[in-house]
Structures are given as C-alpha cells and as structure tokens.
Amino acid sequence: MALTADKKALIWKTLNETRGKIEPAEYKNYIFGLMFYKFLSQKAENWLAQQLRGESWANVWQQDADKAATFMQSKLGYVIQPGDMFSDWQAAINIDQFNITNVADSLTRFNQGVSQNAKATFAGIFDDMDLTSSRLGSNTQTRTKTLMDWISLIDQIELDEDSDVLGDLYEYLIGMFAANSGAKAGEFYTPHQVSDIMARILTAGREDKASYSLYDPAMGSGSLLLTTASYMHNDGVRGAIKYYGQEVITTTYNLGRINLMMHGVEYNDMHIHNADTLNADWPDGVTDGVDNPRMFDAVMENPPYSLKWDNTNREDDPRFKAGVSPKSKADFAFLQHGLYHLKQDGRMAIVLPHGVLFRGAAEGRIRKQLLEHRNISAVIGLPEKIFTNTGIPTIIMVLEKNRDTDDVLFIDASKGFEKQKNQNRLRQEDIDLIVETYVKRAGVDKYAHVATFDEIKENDFNLNIPRYVDTFEEEEPVDLVQVNQELMNVQDDIEQQENELLTMINELAVTDDSQAIIEATKRLLGGQHE
C-alpha cells in the first residue's frame, strides 16, 4: 500500500524537527545513510528467515563464519554480521547499552564484507556519514545521543518491504531536501513531473522490449533512470533492465546508488561510476587507441546548465565530431556525449537551457550539423520555475541517430502549469498533453508545429520555439464609440459629485476658517461652480 501524501508530509516534518543546527544538505547524508542501512538489514533478515528456518543467524555464524559470510554474499552481495543489524542497534538503545561505536564498527564490518563483484555498487556508500563530526555533538557522549535519537526516529518509520513504497518515500525526501537545501542542492534532483515526460517519451512504443539498457551520464539522484524503467513492462524482472550512470560529485553518486537499491534494483543490474563525464568517457569509449563505446537503448540527461569545462585538445575526441562546445558552456558537450553512446535505434532526451536553440559560433555549427544528420527529433519548451535550482525556463530536446525524416516537432508547453508558492508545477493534464502531442507528431494550433528542414534552414538553423509556434492571442477590437460614451458618463458622474459636495459646503455655518476652506475647494474645482 502506497504512502499517502499526508503520511509523507508527517515523516518529513518529524525528520526535519530533529536536525537541530545541522543544515539540510548535510543532515540528509545521515538520514539517508541510516534509512539505507535499515533497508539492507531488513532485506538480510527477511532472506535469512527464509533460509535458516528458525535457526538463529548468530548460531550459524558461530559455527562457521567464513561459510556463512560467503553464503550471504553470494545472494545479496554483502554481509551483515550478527549484532550489526539495524534492529540490534535499536535493541541496544532500548536497554541503554548503545554507543556511537556500535554504528561505526558495524559500517566498517559491512564495508569489509562486500563481495568482490559487488564492490562497485557498495564501496564507500556510507562514507558521507561522518560520525566524528562536531556537528553531531562536541564529544562522544553527545554524538551518541544525537545518533540514538535519529535511529529511534527512523525505527518508528515503517519501511514497507515493498520496494516501491520505500523508494517512493525516499524519492519524496530527496525532493524535500533539495527544495530546502538552497539552490545548489537542486542540481542532484529532477522534479518527477519532468522525469515522467522524458521517461514516457523515451519508452513510447518500446514498452514491451524484453531487455532494455539505460544510461544517464549526469545521473544525480538517479530519478531519471528509475522513472524511465518504471514504464517498461519488465521493470522489476531481474536482469531485464540494466542501469548505467555516471556522477562527478561523490556525495550525489552515493545518493544515486542508494536510491536505485531502495527502489529494488539488484546490485548486479547496476553499473554506476563516480567520475567527470566530459573528462572521462565512460562506459568504455577509446581503449588502447581503439574506439569501442558501449551503446544504450535510451539515454537521459539533466546536466548542469551552461557549465564551464576544459575544452582544450578535444578535436580528436570521437564524441565531439559535430564540433567542440565553448569552454564557457558545456551544454552541447553533454548532448554529444549522450548521442555518442546511443544505439542506432535508440532514443535520447536531455534537459537544456533555451540558449542552445539559438546561440551562434561553435554552438550554431554543432546545431546545424545535428540537424543535417537528422538527429534532432523534437524540442519541447517547459514553463519557468519548475526546477529547485533555477527559475529559468528550460527545454527537453529529443534526439535519435537513425531517423527517416529531417523535420523537427516543436511544442510550446510553457504556459501549461499550476502556480504554487515558490515554484510552478506541471499538472497531470499538462504532462499528458506533451506526451500525446509528441506521439501523434502533428501540429496543434498555438501549441505545436512540425517544421520541415527547409523551414528550419530558412531560419538559419535557429530553433527558437516562437519562430515555429505562434502563441500570439489577438485582442478583440476596441469599440471607440462605446469607449467615448463611457468617458462622457464618467465625466457626468464627476460633475454630479462635485455639485453635491459644494451644496453641502454652502449649507455649513460660515466662519472665517470655513470660508477659507470653501474658497480653496472652489478654486480646486476650477471655479466653474461659483
């Protein structure tokens, strides 16, 4: 059963009230780390209950620890020793025998017990939980107390065994932390409404594929990967969907790995890398002088907008055959990287600022070549203020490698949204209209237009949406006779009010002071009432 919006809001309120002076951006590392450890513990305990059939994990471990560890590793990819479960921490708290070293030692043993083939998935995943930080307390005693409060709080949150429920809560909390952690924090989070549009476009007509490979080279929290997978009919089938992603910020990289696993993605279906996508082509790419990139069914990106990057000596990089992006704006570098890793029959969607549609020089040349190679399939204009980290309006660009036609679908969806306190929000009907228009690929008055290549060429390969979608609403003609009559009526009303005012003044008892007021009023009204 899914968590209700009220339940989510209550959990967020309760969590947020316990953070004290710790900023949300840092607090989330501890909360998500503890939530994830509880998730892994429950997963291990559920698996052990099926395997041991009443025998205790402590007894099995005592008889042959190495064999027991290998057994759990082979199935889960990790080992949690007896006494190190999340429930063991809470039990120690209940009998006043808990110390912060309980957590530190458990995490150390967890890291040591990850199987070799799961190292890439689990290595360093709890490193952001700095248990020695003075923000938790000035000494071991106060830090222990802080951790006890958080563990007891998370223990009260009923983490359903259904990964969809747990993942849904986790995704909600990611969004709340992003919204409350300042502008920069929003970089790791793509609002679900935008993810939903991209996912539905990427999978349209392909939902029945038996296997599917996804790639996000600027993955953030991994929400784009997960949302795209959710529209595949084989979502949740082990081995059916392979998840690939790269993220340069280590803390965000950990966040993304946790998010995927909290949504039930198995460790051997994940291939997540911590590196700079533009500087280190991954996965595969050029090895020993041979270009051998891995290709994907779907590529999705919401990269940092107009990022500065090192564009020197990039001319021979096979990813940037259409041209090298200027060093002040890496938008087209991210786009070309994703397109480079797309299968011939694949589909790609990327969020970008509007500038990529019309900026000239190197970007203009790249845009021209992409159009000449029929790579750009659609341009979708989104409303402003729908992201937590920027108020600027953005676009979704859809690309393919092997299209039969050279036209481009333009959709102006900038006016379809619900206004909220600090942000705008795409409603379900807005999302549905965008996707339905993309699938039908036909013009819609004042909303969408399919532009031919010749039309785009006439515009000098400028893709600015207003050049193709006319949203101008003509105002009704003004009836000048009616306006003149209304002005005359207003003038008559004014004269009537002035006459009534002077009549009232004349009826007053006259003194030297009031006479002065009467004369001043008459002068103000122009003397026409004397």
PDB file of N, CA and C in Angstrom, residues 295 299 301 319 322 333-343 348 370 373 375-376 399-402:
ATOM      1  N   MET A 295      26.849   1.098 -26.221  1.00  0.00           N
ATOM      2  CA  MET A 295      25.663   1.791 -26.706  1.00  0.00           C
ATOM      3  C   MET A 295      24.431   1.391 -25.894  1.00  0.00           C
ATOM      4  N   VAL A 299      19.034   7.073 -23.557  1.00  0.00           N
ATOM      5  CA  VAL A 299      19.942   7.964 -22.829  1.00  0.00           C
ATOM      6  C   VAL A 299      19.117   9.142 -22.331  1.00  0.00           C
ATOM      7  N   GLU A 301      19.314  12.789 -19.751  1.00  0.00           N
ATOM      8  CA  GLU A 301      20.231  13.697 -19.052  1.00  0.00           C
ATOM      9  C   GLU A 301      19.501  14.952 -18.584  1.00  0.00           C
ATOM     10  N   ARG A 319      33.630  11.686 -29.523  1.00  0.00           N
ATOM     11  CA  ARG A 319      32.314  12.109 -29.046  1.00  0.00           C
ATOM     12  C   ARG A 319      31.890  13.434 -29.662  1.00  0.00           C
ATOM     13  N   ALA A 322      30.722  16.612 -34.168  1.00  0.00           N
ATOM     14  CA  ALA A 322      29.941  17.737 -34.690  1.00  0.00           C
ATOM     15  C   ALA A 322      30.545  19.082 -34.323  1.00  0.00           C
ATOM     16  N   ALA A 333      28.328  19.700 -25.247  1.00  0.00           N
ATOM     17  CA  ALA A 333      29.274  18.617 -24.942  1.00  0.00           C
ATOM     18  C   ALA A 333      28.530  17.464 -24.266  1.00  0.00           C
ATOM     19  N   PHE A 334      27.666  17.789 -23.291  1.00  0.00           N
ATOM     20  CA  PHE A 334      26.852  16.749 -22.646  1.00  0.00           C
ATOM     21  C   PHE A 334      25.926  16.083 -23.662  1.00  0.00           C
ATOM     22  N   LEU A 335      25.320  16.905 -24.527  1.00  0.00           N
ATOM     23  CA  LEU A 335      24.402  16.354 -25.526  1.00  0.00           C
ATOM     24  C   LEU A 335      25.132  15.378 -26.442  1.00  0.00           C
ATOM     25  N   GLN A 336      26.298  15.790 -26.963  1.00  0.00           N
ATOM     26  CA  GLN A 336      27.019  14.937 -27.902  1.00  0.00           C
ATOM     27  C   GLN A 336      27.546  13.669 -27.240  1.00  0.00           C
ATOM     28  N   HIS A 337      27.936  13.775 -25.963  1.00  0.00           N
ATOM     29  CA  HIS A 337      28.382  12.581 -25.236  1.00  0.00           C
ATOM     30  C   HIS A 337      27.256  11.552 -25.183  1.00  0.00           C
ATOM     31  N   GLY A 338      26.045  12.018 -24.836  1.00  0.00           N
ATOM     32  CA  GLY A 338      24.911  11.098 -24.763  1.00  0.00           C
ATOM     33  C   GLY A 338      24.568  10.502 -26.113  1.00  0.00           C
ATOM     34  N   LEU A 339      24.575  11.331 -27.155  1.00  0.00           N
ATOM     35  CA  LEU A 339      24.256  10.853 -28.503  1.00  0.00           C
ATOM     36  C   LEU A 339      25.280   9.834 -28.991  1.00  0.00           C
ATOM     37  N   TYR A 340      26.522  10.042 -28.616  1.00  0.00           N
ATOM     38  CA  TYR A 340      27.617   9.129 -28.988  1.00  0.00           C
ATOM     39  C   TYR A 340      27.365   7.719 -28.455  1.00  0.00           C
ATOM     40  N   HIS A 341      26.747   7.618 -27.271  1.00  0.00           N
ATOM     41  CA  HIS A 341      26.516   6.325 -26.630  1.00  0.00           C
ATOM     42  C   HIS A 341      25.119   5.767 -26.919  1.00  0.00           C
ATOM     43  N   LEU A 342      24.397   6.360 -27.854  1.00  0.00           N
ATOM     44  CA  LEU A 342      23.045   5.915 -28.179  1.00  0.00           C
ATOM     45  C   LEU A 342      23.074   4.887 -29.310  1.00  0.00           C
ATOM     46  N   LYS A 343      22.284   3.823 -29.148  1.00  0.00           N
ATOM     47  CA  LYS A 343      22.170   2.819 -30.211  1.00  0.00           C
ATOM     48  C   LYS A 343      21.552   3.443 -31.464  1.00  0.00           C
ATOM     49  N   MET A 348      16.963   9.452 -27.186  1.00  0.00           N
ATOM     50  CA  MET A 348      17.615  10.243 -26.133  1.00  0.00           C
ATOM     51  C   MET A 348      16.766  11.467 -25.808  1.00  0.00           C
ATOM     52  N   LEU A 370      23.888  18.687 -36.372  1.00  0.00           N
ATOM     53  CA  LEU A 370      22.915  17.758 -35.781  1.00  0.00           C
ATOM     54  C   LEU A 370      21.635  17.725 -36.614  1.00  0.00           C
ATOM     55  N   HIS A 373      22.200  15.905 -39.921  1.00  0.00           N
ATOM     56  CA  HIS A 373      22.279  14.462 -39.719  1.00  0.00           C
ATOM     57  C   HIS A 373      20.963  13.882 -39.174  1.00  0.00           C
ATOM     58  N   ASN A 375      19.417  14.294 -36.432  1.00  0.00           N
ATOM     59  CA  ASN A 375      19.481  13.808 -35.052  1.00  0.00           C
ATOM     60  C   ASN A 375      18.420  14.415 -34.142  1.00  0.00           C
ATOM     61  N   ILE A 376      18.021  15.655 -34.410  1.00  0.00           N
ATOM     62  CA  ILE A 376      17.076  16.341 -33.519  1.00  0.00           C
ATOM     63  C   ILE A 376      15.654  16.016 -33.952  1.00  0.00           C
ATOM     64  N   LEU A 399      16.381  13.309 -29.231  1.00  0.00           N
ATOM     65  CA  LEU A 399      17.303  13.025 -30.324  1.00  0.00           C
ATOM     66  C   LEU A 399      17.296  11.544 -30.680  1.00  0.00           C
ATOM     67  N   GLU A 400      17.600  11.252 -31.935  1.00  0.00           N
ATOM     68  CA  GLU A 400      17.762   9.883 -32.408  1.00  0.00           C
ATOM     69  C   GLU A 400      18.930   9.859 -33.392  1.00  0.00           C
ATOM     70  N   LYS A 401      19.479   8.672 -33.624  1.00  0.00           N
ATOM     71  CA  LYS A 401      20.624   8.550 -34.521  1.00  0.00           C
ATOM     72  C   LYS A 401      20.234   8.211 -35.954  1.00  0.00           C
ATOM     73  N   ASN A 402      19.156   7.499 -36.144  1.00  0.00           N
ATOM     74  CA  ASN A 402      18.860   6.920 -37.451  1.00  0.00           C
ATOM     75  C   ASN A 402      17.414   7.205 -37.848  1.00  0.00           C
TER      76      ASN A 402
END
